[in-house]
Short mmCIF file of the C-alpha atoms (twelve columns), coordinates in Angstrom:
data_MODEL
# 
_entry.id   MODEL 
# 
loop_
_atom_site.group_PDB 
_atom_site.id 
_atom_site.type_symbol 
_atom_site.label_atom_id 
_atom_site.label_alt_id 
_atom_site.label_comp_id 
_atom_site.label_asym_id 
_atom_site.label_seq_id 
_atom_site.Cartn_x 
_atom_site.Cartn_y 
_atom_site.Cartn_z 
_atom_site.pdbx_PDB_model_num 
ATOM 1   C CA . ALA A 1   -11.836 2.936  7.092   1 
ATOM 2   C CA . GLU A 2   -9.494  0.119  8.376   1 
ATOM 3   C CA . TYR A 3   -6.508  2.247  8.845   1 
ATOM 4   C CA . VAL A 4   -7.664  5.660  9.401   1 
ATOM 5   C CA . GLY A 5   -8.723  5.735  12.956  1 
ATOM 6   C CA . GLN A 6   -5.100  4.292  13.576  1 
ATOM 7   C CA . CYS A 7   -3.967  7.236  11.572  1 
ATOM 8   C CA . LEU A 8   -5.702  9.720  13.429  1 
ATOM 9   C CA . GLU A 9   -4.939  8.208  16.633  1 
ATOM 10  C CA . SER A 10  -1.158  8.995  16.178  1 
ATOM 11  C CA . LEU A 11  -1.855  12.611 15.680  1 
ATOM 12  C CA . LEU A 12  -3.965  12.821 18.757  1 
ATOM 13  C CA . ILE A 13  -1.183  11.552 21.016  1 
ATOM 14  C CA . GLN A 14  1.596   14.018 19.594  1 
ATOM 15  C CA . THR A 15  3.776   15.483 22.052  1 
ATOM 16  C CA . PHE A 16  3.418   18.682 20.027  1 
ATOM 17  C CA . GLN A 17  -0.051  19.934 19.633  1 
ATOM 18  C CA . ASP A 18  0.140   23.242 18.201  1 
ATOM 19  C CA . PHE A 19  -0.763  22.108 14.779  1 
ATOM 20  C CA . GLU A 20  -3.901  21.585 12.592  1 
ATOM 21  C CA . VAL A 21  -5.447  18.588 10.985  1 
ATOM 22  C CA . ILE A 22  -6.785  18.583 7.566   1 
ATOM 23  C CA . VAL A 23  -8.415  15.352 6.211   1 
ATOM 24  C CA . VAL A 24  -9.513  15.267 2.443   1 
ATOM 25  C CA . ASP A 25  -11.855 12.702 1.558   1 
ATOM 26  C CA . ASP A 26  -11.557 11.726 -2.327  1 
ATOM 27  C CA . CYS A 27  -15.061 10.533 -2.309  1 
ATOM 28  C CA . SER A 28  -14.400 7.426  -0.535  1 
ATOM 29  C CA . THR A 29  -17.126 4.824  -0.713  1 
ATOM 30  C CA . ASP A 30  -16.503 2.996  2.828   1 
ATOM 31  C CA . ASN A 31  -17.382 4.489  6.509   1 
ATOM 32  C CA . SER A 32  -14.139 6.644  6.344   1 
ATOM 33  C CA . VAL A 33  -16.115 9.989  6.603   1 
ATOM 34  C CA . GLU A 34  -17.813 8.634  9.709   1 
ATOM 35  C CA . ILE A 35  -14.622 7.718  11.476  1 
ATOM 36  C CA . VAL A 36  -13.091 10.945 10.831  1 
ATOM 37  C CA . GLU A 37  -16.147 12.688 11.980  1 
ATOM 38  C CA . SER A 38  -15.963 11.072 15.329  1 
ATOM 39  C CA . TYR A 39  -12.515 12.349 15.817  1 
ATOM 40  C CA . ARG A 40  -13.633 15.996 15.685  1 
ATOM 41  C CA . SER A 41  -14.631 16.631 19.487  1 
ATOM 42  C CA . LYS A 42  -11.356 14.964 20.187  1 
ATOM 43  C CA . PHE A 43  -9.129  17.687 18.362  1 
ATOM 44  C CA . ASN A 44  -10.877 20.529 20.151  1 
ATOM 45  C CA . GLY A 45  -11.542 22.255 16.720  1 
ATOM 46  C CA . ARG A 46  -8.552  21.251 15.156  1 
ATOM 47  C CA . LEU A 47  -9.570  18.789 12.594  1 
ATOM 48  C CA . ARG A 48  -11.211 20.102 9.439   1 
ATOM 49  C CA . LEU A 49  -12.970 17.636 6.829   1 
ATOM 50  C CA . THR A 50  -13.552 18.466 3.384   1 
ATOM 51  C CA . LYS A 51  -14.391 16.394 0.474   1 
ATOM 52  C CA . THR A 52  -13.520 16.669 -2.971  1 
ATOM 53  C CA . GLU A 53  -16.636 17.069 -5.490  1 
ATOM 54  C CA . LYS A 54  -15.630 14.028 -8.045  1 
ATOM 55  C CA . ASN A 55  -13.008 11.265 -7.363  1 
ATOM 56  C CA . SER A 56  -9.553  12.543 -8.367  1 
ATOM 57  C CA . GLY A 57  -8.465  9.111  -10.311 1 
ATOM 58  C CA . GLY A 58  -5.530  8.002  -7.540  1 
ATOM 59  C CA . GLY A 59  -2.346  9.103  -7.074  1 
ATOM 60  C CA . GLY A 60  -3.383  11.591 -4.001  1 
ATOM 61  C CA . TYR A 61  -2.346  14.581 -5.831  1 
ATOM 62  C CA . VAL A 62  -5.665  16.540 -6.040  1 
ATOM 63  C CA . PRO A 63  -6.156  15.616 -2.184  1 
ATOM 64  C CA . ARG A 64  -3.037  16.734 -1.262  1 
ATOM 65  C CA . ASN A 65  -3.212  20.387 -3.113  1 
ATOM 66  C CA . ILE A 66  -6.527  20.706 -1.696  1 
ATOM 67  C CA . GLY A 67  -5.147  20.450 1.981   1 
ATOM 68  C CA . PHE A 68  -2.292  22.437 1.541   1 
ATOM 69  C CA . LYS A 69  -4.519  25.368 0.001   1 
ATOM 70  C CA . LEU A 70  -6.403  25.122 3.274   1 
ATOM 71  C CA . ALA A 71  -3.608  25.089 5.464   1 
ATOM 72  C CA . HIS A 72  -2.578  27.889 8.133   1 
ATOM 73  C CA . GLY A 73  0.146   26.642 9.892   1 
ATOM 74  C CA . ASP A 74  4.011   27.617 9.281   1 
ATOM 75  C CA . TYR A 75  4.824   24.079 8.122   1 
ATOM 76  C CA . VAL A 76  3.179   21.365 5.987   1 
ATOM 77  C CA . TYR A 77  3.756   17.741 6.507   1 
ATOM 78  C CA . PHE A 78  1.549   14.640 4.636   1 
ATOM 79  C CA . VAL A 79  0.254   11.750 6.195   1 
ATOM 80  C CA . ASP A 80  -1.250  8.730  3.949   1 
ATOM 81  C CA . ALA A 81  -4.695  7.739  5.699   1 
ATOM 82  C CA . ASP A 82  -3.155  4.021  6.147   1 
ATOM 83  C CA . ASP A 83  -0.168  5.244  7.710   1 
ATOM 84  C CA . PHE A 84  0.596   6.574  11.269  1 
ATOM 85  C CA . LEU A 85  3.465   8.555  13.306  1 
ATOM 86  C CA . LEU A 86  5.573   8.062  16.418  1 
ATOM 87  C CA . GLY A 87  4.014   10.312 19.267  1 
ATOM 88  C CA . SER A 88  7.221   12.233 19.074  1 
ATOM 89  C CA . ALA A 89  7.087   12.837 15.457  1 
ATOM 90  C CA . LEU A 90  5.812   16.467 14.771  1 
ATOM 91  C CA . GLU A 91  7.811   17.924 17.977  1 
ATOM 92  C CA . THR A 92  11.280  16.252 16.607  1 
ATOM 93  C CA . LEU A 93  10.224  17.434 12.983  1 
ATOM 94  C CA . TYR A 94  9.761   20.810 14.092  1 
ATOM 95  C CA . THR A 95  12.364  21.128 16.643  1 
ATOM 96  C CA . ALA A 96  14.831  20.243 13.669  1 
ATOM 97  C CA . ALA A 97  13.502  22.627 11.064  1 
ATOM 98  C CA . THR A 98  13.588  25.581 13.695  1 
ATOM 99  C CA . ASN A 99  16.940  24.763 15.565  1 
ATOM 100 C CA . ASN A 100 18.814  24.215 12.078  1 
ATOM 101 C CA . ALA A 101 16.941  27.225 10.341  1 
ATOM 102 C CA . VAL A 102 16.064  25.053 7.078   1 
ATOM 103 C CA . ASP A 103 13.060  25.421 4.997   1 
ATOM 104 C CA . VAL A 104 13.229  21.322 4.571   1 
ATOM 105 C CA . VAL A 105 13.624  18.487 6.771   1 
ATOM 106 C CA . TYR A 106 14.106  15.040 5.370   1 
ATOM 107 C CA . MET A 107 14.060  11.934 6.866   1 
ATOM 108 C CA . SER A 108 16.076  9.164  5.748   1 
ATOM 109 C CA . ARG A 109 14.859  6.753  8.068   1 
ATOM 110 C CA . ILE A 110 11.098  5.344  8.370   1 
ATOM 111 C CA . TYR A 111 9.358   2.020  10.005  1 
ATOM 112 C CA . GLU A 112 7.700   -0.256 7.584   1 
ATOM 113 C CA . LEU A 113 4.808   -2.702 8.251   1 
ATOM 114 C CA . LYS A 114 4.763   -5.886 6.608   1 
ATOM 115 C CA . ASN A 115 2.141   -6.930 8.452   1 
ATOM 116 C CA . PRO A 116 0.498   -6.055 11.653  1 
ATOM 117 C CA . ASN A 117 3.178   -7.872 13.446  1 
ATOM 118 C CA . ASN A 118 6.258   -7.532 11.591  1 
ATOM 119 C CA . VAL A 119 7.878   -3.895 11.844  1 
ATOM 120 C CA . PHE A 120 11.324  -3.619 10.186  1 
ATOM 121 C CA . ALA A 121 12.967  0.197  9.773   1 
ATOM 122 C CA . TRP A 122 14.006  0.933  6.383   1 
ATOM 123 C CA . LYS A 123 16.827  3.512  5.632   1 
ATOM 124 C CA . ILE A 124 17.974  4.842  2.430   1 
ATOM 125 C CA . ASN A 125 21.785  5.314  2.442   1 
ATOM 126 C CA . GLN A 126 21.788  8.446  4.902   1 
ATOM 127 C CA . THR A 127 22.376  7.389  8.197   1 
ATOM 128 C CA . ILE A 128 23.541  10.671 9.837   1 
ATOM 129 C CA . SER A 129 21.156  13.473 11.150  1 
ATOM 130 C CA . LYS A 130 22.904  16.736 9.917   1 
ATOM 131 C CA . THR A 131 22.508  19.718 7.664   1 
ATOM 132 C CA . LEU A 132 23.565  19.147 4.120   1 
ATOM 133 C CA . GLU A 133 24.589  22.162 2.222   1 
ATOM 134 C CA . GLY A 134 27.321  22.903 -0.390  1 
ATOM 135 C CA . GLU A 135 29.076  19.640 -1.846  1 
ATOM 136 C CA . GLU A 136 26.999  17.668 0.303   1 
ATOM 137 C CA . TYR A 137 23.978  19.243 -0.823  1 
ATOM 138 C CA . ASP A 138 24.937  18.649 -4.651  1 
ATOM 139 C CA . LYS A 139 25.562  15.071 -3.925  1 
ATOM 140 C CA . PHE A 140 22.310  14.615 -2.331  1 
ATOM 141 C CA . LEU A 141 20.476  16.094 -5.379  1 
ATOM 142 C CA . GLN A 142 22.340  13.577 -7.375  1 
ATOM 143 C CA . GLU A 143 21.097  10.743 -5.497  1 
ATOM 144 C CA . LEU A 144 17.597  12.347 -5.529  1 
ATOM 145 C CA . ALA A 145 17.786  12.438 -9.866  1 
ATOM 146 C CA . PHE A 146 18.204  8.303  -9.373  1 
ATOM 147 C CA . GLU A 147 15.721  7.764  -6.891  1 
ATOM 148 C CA . ASP A 148 18.395  6.871  -4.265  1 
ATOM 149 C CA . ILE A 149 16.771  8.749  -1.510  1 
ATOM 150 C CA . PHE A 150 12.749  8.784  -0.436  1 
ATOM 151 C CA . THR A 151 10.531  10.879 -2.700  1 
ATOM 152 C CA . TYR A 152 7.334   10.100 -0.601  1 
ATOM 153 C CA . PRO A 153 5.694   13.404 0.538   1 
ATOM 154 C CA . TRP A 154 5.652   12.023 4.075   1 
ATOM 155 C CA . ALA A 155 9.570   11.947 3.879   1 
ATOM 156 C CA . TYR A 156 9.753   15.867 3.904   1 
ATOM 157 C CA . PHE A 157 8.513   18.470 6.383   1 
ATOM 158 C CA . VAL A 158 8.333   21.716 4.752   1 
ATOM 159 C CA . ARG A 159 7.872   25.441 5.781   1 
ATOM 160 C CA . ARG A 160 4.759   26.507 4.040   1 
ATOM 161 C CA . GLU A 161 6.217   30.045 3.021   1 
ATOM 162 C CA . PHE A 162 8.816   28.462 1.164   1 
ATOM 163 C CA . LEU A 163 6.288   26.111 -0.894  1 
ATOM 164 C CA . LEU A 164 4.052   29.110 -1.516  1 
ATOM 165 C CA . GLN A 165 7.018   31.770 -2.567  1 
ATOM 166 C CA . ASN A 166 8.211   29.009 -5.040  1 
ATOM 167 C CA . ASN A 167 4.660   27.771 -6.150  1 
ATOM 168 C CA . ILE A 168 5.181   24.512 -5.461  1 
ATOM 169 C CA . THR A 169 2.373   22.015 -5.530  1 
ATOM 170 C CA . PHE A 170 1.805   18.527 -6.930  1 
ATOM 171 C CA . PRO A 171 1.212   18.058 -10.401 1 
ATOM 172 C CA . GLU A 172 -2.088  16.879 -10.932 1 
ATOM 173 C CA . ILE A 173 -2.204  15.267 -14.620 1 
ATOM 174 C CA . MET A 174 1.136   13.009 -14.078 1 
ATOM 175 C CA . LYS A 175 1.743   9.814  -12.564 1 
ATOM 176 C CA . ALA A 176 5.090   10.710 -11.218 1 
ATOM 177 C CA . GLY A 177 3.561   13.765 -8.913  1 
ATOM 178 C CA . ASP A 178 5.259   12.687 -5.527  1 
ATOM 179 C CA . TYR A 179 8.873   12.408 -7.017  1 
ATOM 180 C CA . LEU A 180 8.165   15.833 -9.283  1 
ATOM 181 C CA . TRP A 181 7.003   17.498 -6.114  1 
ATOM 182 C CA . ALA A 182 10.131  16.077 -3.852  1 
ATOM 183 C CA . VAL A 183 12.317  17.389 -6.929  1 
ATOM 184 C CA . SER A 184 10.759  20.785 -6.806  1 
ATOM 185 C CA . ILE A 185 11.407  21.257 -3.207  1 
ATOM 186 C CA . CYS A 186 14.777  19.960 -3.036  1 
ATOM 187 C CA . CYS A 187 16.153  22.042 -6.422  1 
ATOM 188 C CA . GLN A 188 14.694  25.078 -5.023  1 
ATOM 189 C CA . THR A 189 16.192  25.254 -1.201  1 
ATOM 190 C CA . LYS A 190 20.033  25.419 -1.085  1 
ATOM 191 C CA . LYS A 191 20.388  23.251 1.965   1 
ATOM 192 C CA . ILE A 192 18.680  20.547 4.004   1 
ATOM 193 C CA . PHE A 193 18.182  18.826 7.309   1 
ATOM 194 C CA . GLN A 194 18.857  15.338 6.986   1 
ATOM 195 C CA . LEU A 195 16.868  13.362 9.921   1 
ATOM 196 C CA . ALA A 196 18.228  9.756  10.484  1 
ATOM 197 C CA . LYS A 197 15.861  9.280  12.977  1 
ATOM 198 C CA . PRO A 198 12.678  6.979  11.829  1 
ATOM 199 C CA . LEU A 199 8.999   8.708  12.795  1 
ATOM 200 C CA . TYR A 200 6.844   7.394  10.422  1 
ATOM 201 C CA . PHE A 201 5.033   4.033  10.000  1 
ATOM 202 C CA . TYR A 202 4.925   2.984  6.405   1 
ATOM 203 C CA . ASN A 203 1.827   0.459  6.040   1 
ATOM 204 C CA . HIS A 204 3.356   -1.953 3.122   1 
ATOM 205 C CA . TYR A 205 0.855   -4.781 3.711   1 
ATOM 206 C CA . ASN A 206 -2.597  -2.755 2.615   1 
ATOM 207 C CA . PRO A 207 -3.748  -4.609 -0.223  1 
ATOM 208 C CA . ASN A 208 -5.824  -1.549 -1.572  1 
ATOM 209 C CA . SER A 209 -3.546  1.156  -1.199  1 
ATOM 210 C CA . VAL A 210 -2.611  3.575  -3.900  1 
ATOM 211 C CA . SER A 211 0.810   2.248  -4.398  1 
ATOM 212 C CA . ARG A 212 -0.463  -1.376 -4.808  1 
ATOM 213 C CA . ILE A 213 -3.140  -0.428 -7.415  1 
ATOM 214 C CA . GLY A 214 -2.168  0.442  -10.525 1 
ATOM 215 C CA . SER A 215 1.550   0.955  -9.877  1 
ATOM 216 C CA . ALA A 216 4.608   -0.937 -10.172 1 
ATOM 217 C CA . VAL A 217 6.203   -2.737 -7.174  1 
ATOM 218 C CA . ILE A 218 9.293   -1.148 -6.373  1 
ATOM 219 C CA . ASN A 219 11.762  -3.702 -4.796  1 
ATOM 220 C CA . HIS A 220 12.661  -2.182 -1.680  1 
ATOM 221 C CA . SER A 221 14.925  -5.314 -0.239  1 
ATOM 222 C CA . LYS A 222 17.969  -3.297 -0.285  1 
ATOM 223 C CA . TRP A 223 16.977  -0.769 1.900   1 
ATOM 224 C CA . ILE A 224 15.766  -3.319 4.567   1 
ATOM 225 C CA . VAL A 225 17.592  -3.458 8.091   1 
ATOM 226 C CA . ALA A 226 16.750  -5.360 11.228  1 
ATOM 227 C CA . PHE A 227 14.455  -3.287 13.775  1 
ATOM 228 C CA . ALA A 228 16.912  -4.088 16.377  1 
ATOM 229 C CA . ASP A 229 19.258  -1.979 14.593  1 
ATOM 230 C CA . PHE A 230 18.084  1.260  16.033  1 
# 
């Protein structure tokens, strides 16, 4: 409840507006649903809210699959409810996908919030925006295998038909669902557009996030660079 309004606000102000918002409530116990409901009119019918019958147990895999099944758009993008986007994010991602004729756009840089007043730009190796194919893409896959690139769903903007054709969904009974989903995408396509412009704000100070409860804490220090670097 503390963050979902900010997330929806960031979607509301997008420069690209031809998209739908699908919110999946996984049996929340606070007033998140009421907050989401208050945004329905602001989105003029483009926001849909659905609920699971029972809590999925964490990881977000079941809710993401539910949202994907309900989607109608040409492309699919997942946003965690405690994170948010730059106002130009969806336009930038859509333009990158269509102008470069790729099924997948991968973001190699994001913004990380250590606390509300402490923002860093976070990068993993790839620092140039370009289409990766051939030997460059083989190298990308090798880095993926060792998790030297982002494997979070929000790092990938994907054509919906590509996911349907290759039957790619999130494994719902495994802890490594995000990683396996990313691997499935990258192994099924022959090229990917690497976008080195940070568009996503990753909330790393939410003490109740899925990544902080029941999961190992990953040392991200080698990927942190000063915000001013951009």
